[in-house]
Amino acid sequence: MSPQLRPALSTLPAYVPGRTVPGAIKLASNETPYPPLPHVLERIAAAAAGANRYPDSNSTQLVGELAACNGVDAAQVRVGCGSVSLCTQLVQAVADADDEVIYAWRSFEAYPIITTVSGASSVQVPLDGGYVHDLDAMAQRVTGKTRLVFVCNPNNPTGTAVDRDALVRFLRAVPSDVVVALDEAYREFVADDAVPDGLTLLDEFPNVVVLRTFSKAYGLAGLRVGYAIAGDPAVAAAIAQTQVPFAVTTVAQAAALASLEAPAQEQMRERVAEVVAERERVRAELLRLGHAVPPTQANFVWVPLGDTTTAWAAGCEARGVIVRAFAGSGARVTVSSPEENDRFLAAAADLV
Ligand code: PMP
């Protein structure tokens, strides 16, 4: 007899990680191409020496630093094993079977998976014609069953962002007992002042929780550490309840702490500035090649390709560049170092 598994698993879309192909450059996972900063590497090595001991399950020191850096109370902060883990914990903390989780589509591909696994139902609201969250339509889909709304800002995979006015209007429309998760995994790359920092909304909207990560701008994707800052400490406490014990390793905590110190902050900002300049160059070149790439506030661009997506991604791969293809829809391409971006743009020019 075969094992009895949950029926929901048979309908579950697989999370597709960006592929690593020897010899090719990987622009498929929105990582930084640069290794961790020397100062952070030293602290990683030092922390590794204590790996015989369990980590601090509450990441107390890191929580304290994040609270101080962001001007919030430590009770509002929770550290997790990457922000994808915090997304999962949040769904598990708020939604029972038959409750609803609303998010835009297309957006971060983990949302449907974690919603289904937790037993809740997904309500997917199409992006508008410019690939931006249609927040008015999302507000209209809120019902008595809604427990959580994800707003991915900037949105993965389109890079588009919602502005303060639209977001505030949305938050005013959503009942105050429905949790709204502002997934700001790419916040550090935002250059447009109209795009709000979610933390500035917490006082007025205590049902908001902001999710951030050390994976992207801080270049620690392989260590798995992110954080949540909730307007209401009860939400942070609930995320703690649904966390796997010891989920954040000692090494990850040490690397994140080192990343918050002044030298690392400065270098992070320099790297981000390079990405921001490069993304404008990459987008301009793609527009010139005839691709209707929407404005992006993240470290990637969205190339709408419809039915030609798979063939175009295969063409990039044949030229040594791995992009992330969403069949029938488009490709997401990470903005990397100038040299890697040049290689990608040469491939894209070849494929016109
Ligand atoms: N949210 C969004 C929108 C993302 O794109 C990602 C990474 N792909 C995450 C969360 C998760 O990042 P991590 O778990 O590495 O912190």
mmCIF file of N, CA and C and ligand atoms in Angstrom, residues 15 29-30 81-85 87 108 111 152 154-156 183-186 212-216 221 224-226 300 332, ligand 1:
data_model
loop_
_atom_site.group_PDB
_atom_site.id
_atom_site.type_symbol
_atom_site.label_atom_id
_atom_site.label_comp_id
_atom_site.label_asym_id
_atom_site.label_seq_id
_atom_site.Cartn_x
_atom_site.Cartn_y
_atom_site.Cartn_z
ATOM 1 N N TYR A 15 7.696 24.780 -5.888
ATOM 2 C CA TYR A 15 8.521 26.000 -5.875
ATOM 3 C C TYR A 15 9.696 25.745 -6.805
ATOM 4 N N SER A 29 17.746 34.138 -9.421
ATOM 5 C CA SER A 29 17.272 34.064 -8.027
ATOM 6 C C SER A 29 17.387 35.378 -7.267
ATOM 7 N N ASN A 30 17.619 36.465 -7.979
ATOM 8 C CA ASN A 30 17.689 37.787 -7.345
ATOM 9 C C ASN A 30 18.728 37.871 -6.229
ATOM 10 N N CYS A 81 13.923 32.050 9.723
ATOM 11 C CA CYS A 81 14.843 31.353 8.819
ATOM 12 C C CYS A 81 14.546 31.779 7.382
ATOM 13 N N GLY A 82 14.919 33.005 7.055
ATOM 14 C CA GLY A 82 14.540 33.618 5.777
ATOM 15 C C GLY A 82 13.129 34.174 5.909
ATOM 16 N N SER A 83 12.827 35.192 5.078
ATOM 17 C CA SER A 83 11.486 35.772 5.217
ATOM 18 C C SER A 83 10.428 34.840 4.651
ATOM 19 N N VAL A 84 10.825 33.872 3.811
ATOM 20 C CA VAL A 84 9.824 32.924 3.315
ATOM 21 C C VAL A 84 9.291 32.089 4.473
ATOM 22 N N SER A 85 10.165 31.827 5.440
ATOM 23 C CA SER A 85 9.719 31.091 6.621
ATOM 24 C C SER A 85 8.750 31.956 7.448
ATOM 25 N N CYS A 87 6.769 34.213 6.226
ATOM 26 C CA CYS A 87 5.487 34.194 5.500
ATOM 27 C C CYS A 87 4.685 32.960 5.914
ATOM 28 N N PHE A 108 4.881 36.583 -5.577
ATOM 29 C CA PHE A 108 5.890 35.625 -5.081
ATOM 30 C C PHE A 108 5.300 34.212 -5.102
ATOM 31 N N TYR A 111 3.635 32.128 -2.102
ATOM 32 C CA TYR A 111 2.344 32.395 -1.434
ATOM 33 C C TYR A 111 1.321 31.277 -1.658
ATOM 34 N N CYS A 152 3.154 42.483 -1.845
ATOM 35 C CA CYS A 152 4.584 42.318 -2.119
ATOM 36 C C CYS A 152 5.087 43.603 -2.775
ATOM 37 N N PRO A 154 8.510 46.074 -3.386
ATOM 38 C CA PRO A 154 8.181 45.842 -4.788
ATOM 39 C C PRO A 154 7.784 44.386 -5.036
ATOM 40 N N ASN A 155 7.010 44.208 -6.129
ATOM 41 C CA ASN A 155 6.466 42.883 -6.396
ATOM 42 C C ASN A 155 7.479 41.982 -7.103
ATOM 43 N N ASN A 156 7.592 40.768 -6.588
ATOM 44 C CA ASN A 156 8.323 39.712 -7.283
ATOM 45 C C ASN A 156 7.284 38.909 -8.067
ATOM 46 N N ASP A 183 5.361 42.552 2.230
ATOM 47 C CA ASP A 183 6.566 41.769 1.965
ATOM 48 C C ASP A 183 7.567 42.692 1.266
ATOM 49 N N GLU A 184 8.534 43.166 2.028
ATOM 50 C CA GLU A 184 9.509 44.135 1.517
ATOM 51 C C GLU A 184 10.900 43.500 1.374
ATOM 52 N N ALA A 185 10.933 42.325 0.762
ATOM 53 C CA ALA A 185 12.212 41.618 0.587
ATOM 54 C C ALA A 185 13.224 42.466 -0.202
ATOM 55 N N TYR A 186 12.706 43.375 -1.049
ATOM 56 C CA TYR A 186 13.587 44.170 -1.923
ATOM 57 C C TYR A 186 13.612 45.644 -1.523
ATOM 58 N N ARG A 212 11.129 41.564 6.027
ATOM 59 C CA ARG A 212 12.385 41.947 5.347
ATOM 60 C C ARG A 212 13.351 40.766 5.392
ATOM 61 N N THR A 213 14.447 40.888 4.650
ATOM 62 C CA THR A 213 15.388 39.771 4.587
ATOM 63 C C THR A 213 16.832 40.245 4.474
ATOM 64 N N PHE A 214 17.734 39.395 4.934
ATOM 65 C CA PHE A 214 19.166 39.626 4.724
ATOM 66 C C PHE A 214 19.658 38.912 3.450
ATOM 67 N N SER A 215 18.740 38.278 2.711
ATOM 68 C CA SER A 215 19.147 37.468 1.551
ATOM 69 C C SER A 215 19.550 38.293 0.340
ATOM 70 N N LYS A 216 18.956 39.449 0.174
ATOM 71 C CA LYS A 216 19.081 40.174 -1.097
ATOM 72 C C LYS A 216 20.162 41.252 -0.999
ATOM 73 N N ALA A 221 21.918 35.145 1.213
ATOM 74 C CA ALA A 221 20.835 34.215 0.840
ATOM 75 C C ALA A 221 21.107 32.797 1.332
ATOM 76 N N ARG A 224 20.089 32.113 5.277
ATOM 77 C CA ARG A 224 18.676 32.033 5.655
ATOM 78 C C ARG A 224 18.351 32.843 6.919
ATOM 79 N N VAL A 225 18.231 34.123 6.763
ATOM 80 C CA VAL A 225 17.796 34.944 7.908
ATOM 81 C C VAL A 225 17.014 36.170 7.413
ATOM 82 N N GLY A 226 15.843 36.330 8.009
ATOM 83 C CA GLY A 226 14.970 37.461 7.687
ATOM 84 C C GLY A 226 14.294 37.918 8.964
ATOM 85 N N PHE A 300 15.753 43.315 -10.059
ATOM 86 C CA PHE A 300 15.473 42.476 -11.217
ATOM 87 C C PHE A 300 14.540 43.217 -12.159
ATOM 88 N N ARG A 332 11.935 36.739 -15.500
ATOM 89 C CA ARG A 332 12.499 37.654 -14.498
ATOM 90 C C ARG A 332 14.010 37.514 -14.569
HETATM 91 N N1 PMP B 1 9.587 37.539 -0.352
HETATM 92 C C1 PMP B 1 9.843 37.763 -1.628
HETATM 93 C C2 PMP B 1 8.984 38.700 -2.376
HETATM 94 C C3 PMP B 1 10.924 37.134 -2.261
HETATM 95 O O1 PMP B 1 11.164 37.354 -3.548
HETATM 96 C C4 PMP B 1 11.737 36.269 -1.518
HETATM 97 C C5 PMP B 1 12.921 35.559 -2.117
HETATM 98 N N2 PMP B 1 12.746 35.044 -3.355
HETATM 99 C C6 PMP B 1 11.409 36.066 -0.188
HETATM 100 C C7 PMP B 1 10.341 36.712 0.376
HETATM 101 C C8 PMP B 1 12.168 35.113 0.678
HETATM 102 O O2 PMP B 1 13.442 35.483 0.894
HETATM 103 P P1 PMP B 1 14.279 34.754 2.023
HETATM 104 O O3 PMP B 1 13.490 33.569 2.497
HETATM 105 O O4 PMP B 1 15.539 34.367 1.359
HETATM 106 O O5 PMP B 1 14.451 35.753 3.085
#
